[in-house]
CSV table of C-alpha atoms in Angstrom, one decimal:
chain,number,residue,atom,x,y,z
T,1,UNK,CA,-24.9,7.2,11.6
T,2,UNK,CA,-28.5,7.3,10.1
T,3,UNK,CA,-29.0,8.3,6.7
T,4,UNK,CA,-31.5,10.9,8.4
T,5,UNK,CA,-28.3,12.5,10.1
T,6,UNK,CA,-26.5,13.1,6.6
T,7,UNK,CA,-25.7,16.6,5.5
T,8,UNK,CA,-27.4,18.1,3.0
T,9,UNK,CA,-25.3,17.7,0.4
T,10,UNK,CA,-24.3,14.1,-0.7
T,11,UNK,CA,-23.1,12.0,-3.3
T,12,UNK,CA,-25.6,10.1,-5.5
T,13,UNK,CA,-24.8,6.6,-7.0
T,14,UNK,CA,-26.2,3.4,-7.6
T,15,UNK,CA,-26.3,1.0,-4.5
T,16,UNK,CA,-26.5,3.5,-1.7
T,17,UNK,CA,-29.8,2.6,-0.2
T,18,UNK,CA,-28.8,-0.6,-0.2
T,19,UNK,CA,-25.6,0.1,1.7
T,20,UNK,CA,-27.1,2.0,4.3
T,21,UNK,CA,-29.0,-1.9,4.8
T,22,UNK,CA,-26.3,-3.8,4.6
T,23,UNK,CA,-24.9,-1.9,7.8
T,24,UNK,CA,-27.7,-2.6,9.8
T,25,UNK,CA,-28.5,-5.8,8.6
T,26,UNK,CA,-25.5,-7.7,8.1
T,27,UNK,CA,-25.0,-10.2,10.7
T,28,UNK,CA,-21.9,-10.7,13.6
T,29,UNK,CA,-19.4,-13.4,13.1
T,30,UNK,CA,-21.2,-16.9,14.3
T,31,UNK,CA,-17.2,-17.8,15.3
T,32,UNK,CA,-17.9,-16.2,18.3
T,33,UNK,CA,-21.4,-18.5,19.3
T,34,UNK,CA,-18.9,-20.8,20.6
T,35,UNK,CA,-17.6,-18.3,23.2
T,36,UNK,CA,-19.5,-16.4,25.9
T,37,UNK,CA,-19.8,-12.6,26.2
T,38,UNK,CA,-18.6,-12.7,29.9
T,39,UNK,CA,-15.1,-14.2,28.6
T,40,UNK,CA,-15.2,-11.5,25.4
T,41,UNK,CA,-16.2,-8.5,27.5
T,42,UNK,CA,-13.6,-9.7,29.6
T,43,UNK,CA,-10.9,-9.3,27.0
T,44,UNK,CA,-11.7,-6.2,26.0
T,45,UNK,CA,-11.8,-4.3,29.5
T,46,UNK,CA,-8.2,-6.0,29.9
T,47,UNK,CA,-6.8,-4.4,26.6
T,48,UNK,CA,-6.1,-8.0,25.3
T,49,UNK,CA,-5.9,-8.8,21.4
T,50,UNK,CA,-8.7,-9.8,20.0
T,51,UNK,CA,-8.1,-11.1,16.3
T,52,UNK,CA,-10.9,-11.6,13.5
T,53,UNK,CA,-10.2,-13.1,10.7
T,54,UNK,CA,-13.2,-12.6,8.3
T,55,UNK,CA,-14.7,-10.7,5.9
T,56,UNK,CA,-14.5,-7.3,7.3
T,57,UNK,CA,-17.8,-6.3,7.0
T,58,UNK,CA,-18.4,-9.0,9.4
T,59,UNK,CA,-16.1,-8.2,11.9
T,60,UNK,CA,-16.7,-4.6,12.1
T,61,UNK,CA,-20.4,-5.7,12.4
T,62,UNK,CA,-18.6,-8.1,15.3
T,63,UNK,CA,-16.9,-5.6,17.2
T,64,UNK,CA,-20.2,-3.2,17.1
T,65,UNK,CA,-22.3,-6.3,18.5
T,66,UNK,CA,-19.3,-6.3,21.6
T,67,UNK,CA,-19.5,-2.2,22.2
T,68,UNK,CA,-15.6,-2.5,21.5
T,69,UNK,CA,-14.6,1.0,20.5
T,70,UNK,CA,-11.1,2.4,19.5
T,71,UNK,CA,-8.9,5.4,19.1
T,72,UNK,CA,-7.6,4.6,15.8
T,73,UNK,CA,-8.4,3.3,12.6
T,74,UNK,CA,-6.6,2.5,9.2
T,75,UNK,CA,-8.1,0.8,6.5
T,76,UNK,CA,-6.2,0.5,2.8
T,77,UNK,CA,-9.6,-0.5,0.9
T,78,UNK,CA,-8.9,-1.4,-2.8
T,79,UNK,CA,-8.0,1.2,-5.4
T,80,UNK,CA,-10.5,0.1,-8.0
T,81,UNK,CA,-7.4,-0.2,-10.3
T,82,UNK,CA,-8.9,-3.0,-12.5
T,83,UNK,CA,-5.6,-4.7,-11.2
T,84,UNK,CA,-5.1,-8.7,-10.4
T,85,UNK,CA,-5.1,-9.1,-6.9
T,86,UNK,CA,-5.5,-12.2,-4.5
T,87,UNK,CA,-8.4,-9.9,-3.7
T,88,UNK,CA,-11.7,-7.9,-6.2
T,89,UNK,CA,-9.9,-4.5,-7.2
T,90,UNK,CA,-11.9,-4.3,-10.3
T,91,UNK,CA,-15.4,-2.9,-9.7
T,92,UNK,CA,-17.6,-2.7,-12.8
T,93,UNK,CA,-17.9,1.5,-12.0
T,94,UNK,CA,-17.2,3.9,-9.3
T,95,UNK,CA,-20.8,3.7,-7.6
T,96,UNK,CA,-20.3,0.0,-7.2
T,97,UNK,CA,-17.0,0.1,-5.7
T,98,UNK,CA,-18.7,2.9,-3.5
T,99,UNK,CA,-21.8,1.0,-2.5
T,100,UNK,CA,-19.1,-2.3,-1.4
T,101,UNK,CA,-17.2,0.8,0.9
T,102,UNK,CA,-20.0,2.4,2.5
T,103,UNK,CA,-21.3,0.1,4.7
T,104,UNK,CA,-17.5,-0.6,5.9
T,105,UNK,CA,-17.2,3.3,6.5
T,106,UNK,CA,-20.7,3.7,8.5
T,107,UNK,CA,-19.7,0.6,10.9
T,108,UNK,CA,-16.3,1.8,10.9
T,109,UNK,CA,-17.3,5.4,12.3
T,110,UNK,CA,-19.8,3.8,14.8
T,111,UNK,CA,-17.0,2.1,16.8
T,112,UNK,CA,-14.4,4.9,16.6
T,113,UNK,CA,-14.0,6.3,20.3
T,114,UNK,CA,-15.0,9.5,20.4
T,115,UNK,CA,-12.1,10.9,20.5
T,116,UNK,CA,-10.4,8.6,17.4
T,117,UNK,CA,-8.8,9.3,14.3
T,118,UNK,CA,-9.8,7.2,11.3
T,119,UNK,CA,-7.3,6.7,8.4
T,120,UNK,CA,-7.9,5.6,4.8
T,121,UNK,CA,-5.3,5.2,2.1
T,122,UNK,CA,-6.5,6.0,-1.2
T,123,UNK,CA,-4.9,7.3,-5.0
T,124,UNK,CA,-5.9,9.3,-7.3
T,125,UNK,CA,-8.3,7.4,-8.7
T,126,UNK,CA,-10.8,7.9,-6.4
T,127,UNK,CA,-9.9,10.4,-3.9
T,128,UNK,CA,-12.8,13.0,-4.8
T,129,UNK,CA,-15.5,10.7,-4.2
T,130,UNK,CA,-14.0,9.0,-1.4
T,131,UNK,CA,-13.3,12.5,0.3
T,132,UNK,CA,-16.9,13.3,-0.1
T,133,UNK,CA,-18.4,10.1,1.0
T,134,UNK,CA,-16.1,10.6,4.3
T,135,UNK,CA,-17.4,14.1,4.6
T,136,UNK,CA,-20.8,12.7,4.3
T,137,UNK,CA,-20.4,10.2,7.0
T,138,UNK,CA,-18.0,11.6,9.6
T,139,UNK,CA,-19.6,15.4,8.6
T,140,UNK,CA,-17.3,18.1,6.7
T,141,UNK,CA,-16.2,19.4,10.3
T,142,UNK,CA,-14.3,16.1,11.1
T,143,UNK,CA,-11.8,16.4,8.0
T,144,UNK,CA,-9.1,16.5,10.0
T,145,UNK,CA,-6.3,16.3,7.0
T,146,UNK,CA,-5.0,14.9,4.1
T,147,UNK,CA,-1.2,13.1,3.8
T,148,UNK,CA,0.1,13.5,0.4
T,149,UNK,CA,3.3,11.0,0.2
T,150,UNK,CA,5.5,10.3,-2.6
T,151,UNK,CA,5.2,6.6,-3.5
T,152,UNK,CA,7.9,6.3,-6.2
T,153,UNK,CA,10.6,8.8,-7.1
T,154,UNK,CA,9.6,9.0,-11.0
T,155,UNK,CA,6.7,7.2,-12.8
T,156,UNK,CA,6.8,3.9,-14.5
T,157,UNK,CA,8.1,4.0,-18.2
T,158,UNK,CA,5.1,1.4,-19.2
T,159,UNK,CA,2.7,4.2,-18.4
T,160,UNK,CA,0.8,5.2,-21.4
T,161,UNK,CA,-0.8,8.5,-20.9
T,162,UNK,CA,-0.7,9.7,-17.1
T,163,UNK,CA,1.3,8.0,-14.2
T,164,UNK,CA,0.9,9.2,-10.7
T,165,UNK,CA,3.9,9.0,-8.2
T,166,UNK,CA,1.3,10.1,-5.2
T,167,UNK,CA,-1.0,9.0,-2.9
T,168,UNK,CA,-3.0,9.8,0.1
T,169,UNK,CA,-4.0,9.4,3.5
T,170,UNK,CA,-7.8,10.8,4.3
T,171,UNK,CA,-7.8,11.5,8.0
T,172,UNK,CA,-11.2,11.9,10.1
T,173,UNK,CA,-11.8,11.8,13.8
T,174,UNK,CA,-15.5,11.1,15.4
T,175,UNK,CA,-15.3,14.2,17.2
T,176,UNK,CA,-12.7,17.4,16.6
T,177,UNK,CA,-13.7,18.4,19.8
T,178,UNK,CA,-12.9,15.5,21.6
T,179,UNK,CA,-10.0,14.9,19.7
T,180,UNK,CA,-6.3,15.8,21.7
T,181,UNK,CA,-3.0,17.4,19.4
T,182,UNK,CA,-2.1,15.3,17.5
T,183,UNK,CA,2.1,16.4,18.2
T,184,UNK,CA,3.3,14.4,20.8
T,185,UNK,CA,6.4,15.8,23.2
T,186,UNK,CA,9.4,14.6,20.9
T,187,UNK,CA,7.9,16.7,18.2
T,188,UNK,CA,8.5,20.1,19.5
T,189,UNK,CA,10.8,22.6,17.4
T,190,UNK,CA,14.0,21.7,19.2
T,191,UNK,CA,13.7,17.8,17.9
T,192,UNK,CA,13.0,18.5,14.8
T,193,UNK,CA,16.1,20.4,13.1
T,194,UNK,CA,15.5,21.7,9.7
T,195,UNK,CA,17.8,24.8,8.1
T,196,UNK,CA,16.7,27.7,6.5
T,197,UNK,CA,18.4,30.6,5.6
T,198,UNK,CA,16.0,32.9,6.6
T,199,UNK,CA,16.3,31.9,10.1
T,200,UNK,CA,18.1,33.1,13.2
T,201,UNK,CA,21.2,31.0,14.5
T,202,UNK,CA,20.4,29.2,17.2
T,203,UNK,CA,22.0,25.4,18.2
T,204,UNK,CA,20.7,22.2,18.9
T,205,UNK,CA,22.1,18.2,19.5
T,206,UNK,CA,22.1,16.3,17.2
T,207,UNK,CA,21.3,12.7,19.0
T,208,UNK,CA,23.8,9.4,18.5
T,209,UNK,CA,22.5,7.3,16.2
T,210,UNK,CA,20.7,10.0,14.2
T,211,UNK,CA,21.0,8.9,10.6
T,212,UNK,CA,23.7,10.8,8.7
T,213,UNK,CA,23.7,10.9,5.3
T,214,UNK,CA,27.6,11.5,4.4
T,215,UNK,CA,30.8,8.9,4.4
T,216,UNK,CA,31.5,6.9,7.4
T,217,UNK,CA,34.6,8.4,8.9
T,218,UNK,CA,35.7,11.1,11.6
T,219,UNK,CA,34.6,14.4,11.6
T,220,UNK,CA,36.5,17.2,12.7
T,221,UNK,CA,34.4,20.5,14.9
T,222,UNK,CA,34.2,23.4,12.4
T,223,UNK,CA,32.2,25.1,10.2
T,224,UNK,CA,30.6,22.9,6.8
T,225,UNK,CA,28.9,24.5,4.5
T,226,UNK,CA,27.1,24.6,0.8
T,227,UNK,CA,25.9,26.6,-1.6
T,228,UNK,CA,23.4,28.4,0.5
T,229,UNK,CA,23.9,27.2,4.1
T,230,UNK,CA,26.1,26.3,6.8
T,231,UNK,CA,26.9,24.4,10.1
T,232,UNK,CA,28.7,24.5,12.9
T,233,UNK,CA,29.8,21.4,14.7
T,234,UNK,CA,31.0,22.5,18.3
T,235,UNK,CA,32.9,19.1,18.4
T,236,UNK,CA,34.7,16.1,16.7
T,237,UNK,CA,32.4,13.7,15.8
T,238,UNK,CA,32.1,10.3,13.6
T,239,UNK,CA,29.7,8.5,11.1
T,240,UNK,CA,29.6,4.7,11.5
T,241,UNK,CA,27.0,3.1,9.0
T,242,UNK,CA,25.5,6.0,8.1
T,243,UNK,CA,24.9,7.2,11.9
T,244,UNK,CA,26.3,9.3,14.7
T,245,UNK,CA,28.1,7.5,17.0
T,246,UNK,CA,28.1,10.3,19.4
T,247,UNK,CA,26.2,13.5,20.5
T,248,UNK,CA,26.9,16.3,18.6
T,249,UNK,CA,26.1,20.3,19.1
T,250,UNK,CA,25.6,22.2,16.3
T,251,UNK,CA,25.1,26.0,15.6
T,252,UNK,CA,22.7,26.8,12.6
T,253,UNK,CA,20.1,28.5,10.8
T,254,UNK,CA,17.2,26.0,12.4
């Protein structure tokens, strides 16, 4: 998008003009001089692989130059944890480790389909500015979401002040009005089992080889309850290696 296009509220750092010119001016990957865009178009209209290995800068710049476009992204750009990596995670401030993202984010955006979901894993750390810089890019309208998921059940003991046992997953599409539900067929409320007391009884099947998390062994039909709740297996059935080994119907509080 062109910085003419951005809302009017933005973030302000260090670097930002210049990252706006590094998307336009940074140049496609010359690996591909030795190859001619009849044989690339070629593989793209097929749905073959096409695999880059450079600098991704470059070969997002490389896929814009082919008018390749797809329906989802997912980046995991570093943290800025000051940590020793193969790779740079230490970025003198934020609006330097900002300015290195943004032209990754602009070119990223451009060659999103329209109706594509783009996915960035991010901490703490700098999840605000990150959010915002999305916002500012794919516009506020596009957030579609934020995953929160536990990384580690309990923080490191070699934590000083603060340790965080969450990231995230920033989720923005090109278009929400372009973009289809997200819940596919198998998602529906009789796939997806959960008890509550507050519910009315109702059954479902529970599938063979649904993980089971109770000792290997046969199971008797009956009622199997605790403290709060209870189910009702309508038939024998048995746990091998922590899985069903055979379909099950169960009456419960779903």
């Amino acid at each position: 998008m062109n910085k003419e296009e951005f809302p009017l509220y933005s973030l302000v750092f260090s670097g930002k003009e210049q990252g706006f010119a590094q998307a336009k001016t940074v140049k496609p990957c010359s690996f591909f001089e030795k190859y001619t865009t009849e044989l690339l178009t070629t593989d793209i209209v097929n749905n073959n692989h096409l695999f880059l290995r450079s600098d991704n800068l470059i070969a997002l710049k490389t896929l814009l130059s082919l008018n390749a476009t797809y329906d989802v992204i997912y980046i995991d750009p570093p943290y800025n944890s000051q940590s020793k990596f193969t790779y740079n995670d230490r970025h003198d401030s934020t609006s330097q480790w900002l300015s290195m993202l943004l032209p990754r984010l602009i070119l990223g955006q451009e060659i999103l389909s329209e109706h594509g979901l783009f996915f960035v894993s991010i901490d703490d750390r700098q999840f605000a500015p990150l959010t915002v810089l999305l916002r500012e890019i794919f516009g506020e309208e596009n957030h579609v979401g934020t995953i929160k998921w536990r990384k580690k059940r309990k923080p490191s003991h070699l934590s000083k002040h603060f340790a965080s046992v969450i990231e995230y997953v920033l989720i923005f599409c090109k278009n929400k009005n372009s973009l289809k539900k997200l819940r596919g067929a198998d998602a529906e409320e009789s796939t997806r089992p959960v008890l509550n007391a507050g519910n009315q009884v109702s059954s479902r099947i529970l599938k063979k080889g649904m993980q089971a998390f109770c000792a290997n062994g046969l199971y008797s039909a009956g009622l199997y309850k605790n403290k709060t709740l209870s189910l009702d297996f309508l038939s024998d059935f048995e746990v091998i290696h922590g899985h069903l080994a055979n379909d099950v119907v169960v009456k419960g509080r779903f």
